Amino acid sequence: MTKTIMLIHGAWLNAKSWEGFRAHYEAKGYTVVTPNWPYDDREPAELRANPHPMLKAVGVHGIIDHLEAEIRKLSEAPILMGHSAGGVWTQILLDRGFGVAGVAIDPAPTTGVRLGIHSIVSALPVLGSWGSWKRTMHMSRDFFGNRFANALPKNQIDEYYDRYIVPTAGKVYWDGILTSIGKVRWDNPDRAPLLLIGGGLDLIADASMTRAIYERQKRAPSKTALKIFEDRSHFTCIEPGWEEVADYALDWAMRNARAGGSNVTSLGVHYAA
């Protein structure tokens, strides 16, 4: 049974966002890897003040290729666990034959699934900004407190924003709308078991969307499960009480992971960056 976990972050966060999960899982004896997206590998405050000039060109193809390369460096096939856009990347990587089990937490919109009303509203600051497809975008503190981390006490908004929030490439949003890059083969007979976790207070990736993804992923013959934490926001992997989500995700993955994860396999799909 694998002892390796890869944690995949979504937009507006980088690998630092997994520091709680990482320490929690390492204390249980697991090897945990937390790759950044390209050009996201500095402290959040540095990234906000001086984002890498190439970040604006980062799109879905480049991120998926980067994550595939990171998986191939591992000595055994990992459990893949992603949040938000990282939950979409997790599903794509599973679809391509990577991982012994997957967990998609608050997965962002996935090709073929109707957008939730909260997802539409939350995407407007990026999609409504002219030229955002070729610019680096910054999240406001108001947006963070009111939509991204809406379950946090108001007196903790600045602290968490300063510690975790990073700029992101607008291109990631446009890739998701204008292309089918995020398309997943729902009935893939080779896909590893998958758990979908949603949040009842999520104003970025509506729980209704998580349920819709679950209904489609159930078409695959491997085990697919759904868990909604009704009192959690999109910030569920960091906000107080995150340990419950972390334990639920890992327990499910270990109970359902495929055996024999001693090698990394791939369906051979590859995209240029």
Short mmCIF file of C-alpha atoms in Angstrom, two decimals:
data_model
loop_
_atom_site.label_atom_id
_atom_site.label_comp_id
_atom_site.label_asym_id
_atom_site.label_seq_id
_atom_site.Cartn_x
_atom_site.Cartn_y
_atom_site.Cartn_z
CA MET A 1 0.00 0.00 0.00
CA THR A 2 1.36 3.40 -0.92
CA LYS A 3 2.74 5.69 1.74
CA THR A 4 3.02 8.69 -0.58
CA ILE A 5 0.52 11.53 -0.92
CA MET A 6 0.61 14.38 -3.42
CA LEU A 7 -1.34 17.52 -2.43
CA ILE A 8 -2.31 19.79 -5.35
CA HIS A 9 -3.33 23.39 -4.69
CA GLY A 10 -5.81 25.48 -6.65
CA ALA A 11 -5.87 29.09 -7.84
CA TRP A 12 -5.01 31.97 -5.44
CA LEU A 13 -3.01 29.64 -3.15
CA ASN A 14 0.32 27.89 -3.43
CA ALA A 15 1.92 24.90 -1.69
CA LYS A 16 2.11 26.81 1.59
CA SER A 17 -1.65 26.35 1.87
CA TRP A 18 -1.02 22.66 2.57
CA GLU A 19 1.27 23.20 5.55
CA GLY A 20 -1.35 21.92 8.00
CA PHE A 21 -2.31 18.86 5.94
CA ARG A 22 1.34 18.11 5.20
CA ALA A 23 2.46 18.12 8.84
CA HIS A 24 -0.66 16.17 9.83
CA TYR A 25 0.00 13.41 7.30
CA GLU A 26 3.75 13.31 7.88
CA ALA A 27 3.08 12.77 11.59
CA LYS A 28 1.13 9.67 10.56
CA GLY A 29 4.18 8.33 8.70
CA TYR A 30 3.42 9.37 5.11
CA THR A 31 5.71 10.95 2.55
CA VAL A 32 3.93 14.10 1.40
CA VAL A 33 4.81 16.13 -1.68
CA THR A 34 3.24 19.53 -2.36
CA PRO A 35 4.27 20.83 -5.79
CA ASN A 36 3.69 24.46 -6.61
CA TRP A 37 2.28 25.52 -9.94
CA PRO A 38 4.95 27.00 -12.24
CA TYR A 39 6.26 30.38 -10.95
CA ASP A 40 4.35 30.00 -7.66
CA ASP A 41 7.29 28.81 -5.54
CA ARG A 42 7.91 31.69 -3.14
CA GLU A 43 6.35 33.08 0.00
CA PRO A 44 2.86 34.54 -0.65
CA ALA A 45 3.90 38.04 0.44
CA GLU A 46 6.77 38.01 -2.07
CA LEU A 47 4.49 36.74 -4.83
CA ARG A 48 1.90 39.45 -4.15
CA ALA A 49 4.54 42.17 -4.16
CA ASN A 50 6.50 40.92 -7.13
CA PRO A 51 4.81 38.14 -9.13
CA HIS A 52 6.97 36.34 -11.68
CA PRO A 53 6.52 37.96 -15.12
CA MET A 54 5.86 34.55 -16.67
CA LEU A 55 3.00 33.73 -14.29
CA LYS A 56 0.54 35.52 -16.56
CA ALA A 57 1.20 32.92 -19.29
CA VAL A 58 0.54 29.88 -17.11
CA GLY A 59 -2.39 27.84 -18.32
CA VAL A 60 -3.96 24.47 -17.69
CA HIS A 61 -1.73 22.55 -20.12
CA GLY A 62 1.44 23.81 -18.49
CA ILE A 63 0.18 23.03 -14.99
CA ILE A 64 -0.91 19.48 -15.85
CA ASP A 65 2.37 18.74 -17.62
CA HIS A 66 4.25 20.07 -14.60
CA LEU A 67 2.26 17.88 -12.20
CA GLU A 68 2.77 14.80 -14.37
CA ALA A 69 6.51 15.40 -14.27
CA GLU A 70 6.41 15.67 -10.47
CA ILE A 71 4.49 12.40 -10.17
CA ARG A 72 7.04 10.63 -12.36
CA LYS A 73 9.79 11.58 -9.91
CA LEU A 74 8.13 9.58 -7.13
CA SER A 75 9.20 6.06 -6.19
CA GLU A 76 5.62 4.82 -5.90
CA ALA A 77 2.22 5.83 -7.23
CA PRO A 78 0.70 8.36 -4.82
CA ILE A 79 -2.69 9.20 -3.45
CA LEU A 80 -3.67 12.39 -5.31
CA MET A 81 -5.51 15.01 -3.30
CA GLY A 82 -6.42 18.38 -4.78
CA HIS A 83 -8.37 21.47 -3.76
CA SER A 84 -10.50 23.66 -6.07
CA ALA A 85 -8.71 23.82 -9.45
CA GLY A 86 -6.38 21.26 -7.90
CA GLY A 87 -9.45 19.05 -7.55
CA VAL A 88 -9.93 19.31 -11.30
CA TRP A 89 -6.26 18.50 -11.95
CA THR A 90 -6.66 15.50 -9.65
CA GLN A 91 -9.55 14.18 -11.75
CA ILE A 92 -7.61 14.75 -14.99
CA LEU A 93 -4.55 12.96 -13.63
CA LEU A 94 -6.66 10.02 -12.43
CA ASP A 95 -8.28 9.91 -15.85
CA ARG A 96 -4.81 9.61 -17.39
CA GLY A 97 -3.94 6.63 -15.21
CA PHE A 98 -1.99 8.29 -12.39
CA GLY A 99 -2.56 7.67 -8.69
CA VAL A 100 -3.90 4.78 -6.62
CA ALA A 101 -6.80 6.89 -5.29
CA GLY A 102 -7.94 10.47 -5.59
CA VAL A 103 -9.68 13.06 -3.46
CA ALA A 104 -11.10 16.23 -5.04
CA ILE A 105 -11.97 18.85 -2.39
CA ASP A 106 -14.30 21.70 -3.43
CA PRO A 107 -13.54 20.96 -7.09
CA ALA A 108 -13.70 23.95 -9.43
CA PRO A 109 -15.96 23.84 -12.50
CA THR A 110 -15.24 20.83 -14.66
CA THR A 111 -15.99 20.66 -18.38
CA GLY A 112 -19.50 19.29 -18.93
CA VAL A 113 -20.86 20.31 -15.52
CA ARG A 114 -23.26 23.25 -15.19
CA LEU A 115 -21.83 26.16 -13.21
CA GLY A 116 -23.33 26.95 -9.84
CA ILE A 117 -24.66 30.46 -9.27
CA HIS A 118 -21.98 31.20 -6.66
CA SER A 119 -19.26 30.04 -9.04
CA ILE A 120 -20.53 32.40 -11.73
CA VAL A 121 -20.62 35.37 -9.36
CA SER A 122 -17.17 34.57 -7.94
CA ALA A 123 -15.58 34.27 -11.38
CA LEU A 124 -16.86 37.66 -12.57
CA PRO A 125 -13.98 39.76 -11.13
CA VAL A 126 -11.60 37.80 -13.38
CA LEU A 127 -13.80 37.12 -16.40
CA GLY A 128 -15.22 40.66 -16.35
CA SER A 129 -11.79 42.26 -16.39
CA TRP A 130 -10.65 43.12 -19.93
CA GLY A 131 -7.41 41.39 -20.88
CA SER A 132 -7.45 39.08 -17.87
CA TRP A 133 -6.59 36.14 -20.12
CA LYS A 134 -3.08 37.53 -20.48
CA ARG A 135 -2.60 39.17 -17.09
CA THR A 136 -1.70 38.17 -13.55
CA MET A 137 -4.69 38.73 -11.29
CA HIS A 138 -4.84 39.69 -7.61
CA MET A 139 -7.58 38.83 -5.11
CA SER A 140 -8.90 41.68 -2.96
CA ARG A 141 -9.19 41.34 0.80
CA ASP A 142 -12.93 41.97 0.58
CA PHE A 143 -13.38 39.13 -1.90
CA PHE A 144 -11.30 36.84 0.30
CA GLY A 145 -13.34 37.59 3.42
CA ASN A 146 -16.76 37.63 1.78
CA ARG A 147 -16.52 34.77 -0.71
CA PHE A 148 -13.31 32.72 -0.50
CA ALA A 149 -13.05 32.33 3.29
CA ASN A 150 -16.55 33.36 4.32
CA ALA A 151 -16.60 31.03 7.34
CA LEU A 152 -13.60 32.73 8.96
CA PRO A 153 -14.17 35.16 11.84
CA LYS A 154 -13.86 38.70 10.45
CA ASN A 155 -11.00 39.54 12.82
CA GLN A 156 -8.89 36.77 11.26
CA ILE A 157 -9.33 37.74 7.60
CA ASP A 158 -6.17 39.85 7.29
CA GLU A 159 -4.02 37.28 9.09
CA TYR A 160 -5.03 34.45 6.78
CA TYR A 161 -4.94 36.61 3.66
CA ASP A 162 -1.39 37.75 4.41
CA ARG A 163 -0.20 34.23 5.11
CA TYR A 164 -1.72 32.35 2.18
CA ILE A 165 -3.14 34.35 -0.73
CA VAL A 166 -1.08 34.64 -3.93
CA PRO A 167 -1.74 36.11 -7.39
CA THR A 168 -2.90 33.77 -10.13
CA ALA A 169 -2.98 33.69 -13.92
CA GLY A 170 -6.24 34.83 -15.48
CA LYS A 171 -5.49 32.41 -18.30
CA VAL A 172 -6.40 29.49 -16.04
CA TYR A 173 -9.97 30.78 -15.86
CA TRP A 174 -10.23 31.39 -19.61
CA ASP A 175 -8.76 27.98 -20.43
CA GLY A 176 -11.57 26.45 -18.42
CA ILE A 177 -14.26 28.35 -20.33
CA LEU A 178 -12.95 28.44 -23.88
CA THR A 179 -11.33 25.02 -24.13
CA SER A 180 -12.09 21.41 -23.27
CA ILE A 181 -8.75 20.94 -21.50
CA GLY A 182 -10.55 20.00 -18.30
CA LYS A 183 -12.66 17.35 -20.00
CA VAL A 184 -12.76 14.08 -18.06
CA ARG A 185 -13.81 10.69 -19.39
CA TRP A 186 -16.53 10.00 -16.86
CA ASP A 187 -16.84 6.27 -17.63
CA ASN A 188 -13.11 5.55 -17.74
CA PRO A 189 -12.79 1.84 -16.81
CA ASP A 190 -9.21 2.34 -15.58
CA ARG A 191 -9.76 5.31 -13.27
CA ALA A 192 -8.66 4.81 -9.64
CA PRO A 193 -11.22 5.26 -6.80
CA LEU A 194 -12.30 8.86 -6.23
CA LEU A 195 -13.80 10.76 -3.30
CA LEU A 196 -15.46 14.15 -3.89
CA ILE A 197 -15.72 16.53 -0.94
CA GLY A 198 -17.86 19.68 -1.03
CA GLY A 199 -18.69 22.52 1.33
CA GLY A 200 -22.21 23.66 2.14
CA LEU A 201 -21.01 27.27 2.58
CA ASP A 202 -18.71 27.25 -0.46
CA LEU A 203 -19.25 30.44 -2.53
CA ILE A 204 -16.54 29.58 -5.07
CA ALA A 205 -17.39 26.00 -6.01
CA ASP A 206 -21.01 25.34 -5.08
CA ALA A 207 -21.79 22.04 -3.36
CA SER A 208 -24.40 21.51 -6.10
CA MET A 209 -21.54 21.37 -8.60
CA THR A 210 -19.68 18.82 -6.48
CA ARG A 211 -22.82 16.68 -6.44
CA ALA A 212 -23.15 17.02 -10.22
CA ILE A 213 -19.55 15.93 -10.73
CA TYR A 214 -20.21 12.96 -8.45
CA GLU A 215 -23.20 11.90 -10.55
CA ARG A 216 -21.00 11.88 -13.65
CA GLN A 217 -17.99 10.23 -12.05
CA LYS A 218 -20.25 7.39 -10.83
CA ARG A 219 -20.36 6.18 -14.43
CA ALA A 220 -16.86 4.76 -13.94
CA PRO A 221 -16.78 1.21 -12.56
CA SER A 222 -14.34 2.02 -9.77
CA LYS A 223 -15.60 3.26 -6.44
CA THR A 224 -16.79 6.89 -6.30
CA ALA A 225 -18.00 8.60 -3.13
CA LEU A 226 -19.36 11.98 -2.05
CA LYS A 227 -19.09 13.84 1.25
CA ILE A 228 -20.52 17.31 1.90
CA PHE A 229 -19.36 19.20 4.98
CA GLU A 230 -22.36 21.49 5.37
CA ASP A 231 -20.68 24.08 7.60
CA ARG A 232 -17.51 24.57 5.52
CA SER A 233 -16.48 27.26 3.04
CA HIS A 234 -14.05 27.09 0.12
CA PHE A 235 -11.26 27.67 2.64
CA THR A 236 -11.98 24.31 4.27
CA CYS A 237 -8.40 22.98 4.06
CA ILE A 238 -7.14 25.86 6.22
CA GLU A 239 -10.03 27.28 8.26
CA PRO A 240 -10.49 26.03 11.84
CA GLY A 241 -11.58 22.40 11.85
CA TRP A 242 -9.54 21.44 8.76
CA GLU A 243 -8.23 18.36 10.59
CA GLU A 244 -11.65 16.68 10.27
CA VAL A 245 -11.53 17.11 6.49
CA ALA A 246 -7.93 15.89 6.34
CA ASP A 247 -8.67 12.76 8.36
CA TYR A 248 -11.84 11.94 6.42
CA ALA A 249 -10.01 12.30 3.10
CA LEU A 250 -7.03 10.17 4.09
CA ASP A 251 -9.09 7.47 5.81
CA TRP A 252 -11.27 7.07 2.72
CA ALA A 253 -8.29 7.06 0.35
CA MET A 254 -6.41 4.43 2.33
CA ARG A 255 -9.47 2.18 2.62
CA ASN A 256 -10.11 2.35 -1.12
CA ALA A 257 -6.67 2.81 -2.72
CA ARG A 258 -5.57 0.33 -5.28
CA ALA A 259 -2.83 -2.06 -4.15
CA GLY A 260 0.47 -2.42 -5.92
CA GLY A 261 1.30 1.23 -6.27
CA SER A 262 4.99 0.53 -6.78
CA ASN A 263 5.18 2.14 -10.19
CA VAL A 264 3.75 5.12 -12.03
CA THR A 265 1.71 4.37 -15.09
CA SER A 266 0.22 6.71 -17.62
CA LEU A 267 -2.24 6.46 -20.47
CA GLY A 268 0.35 8.24 -22.60
CA VAL A 269 -1.54 11.50 -23.04
CA HIS A 270 0.80 14.45 -23.17
CA TYR A 271 0.40 18.11 -23.97
CA ALA A 272 3.02 20.67 -24.80
CA ALA A 273 3.29 23.54 -22.34
#
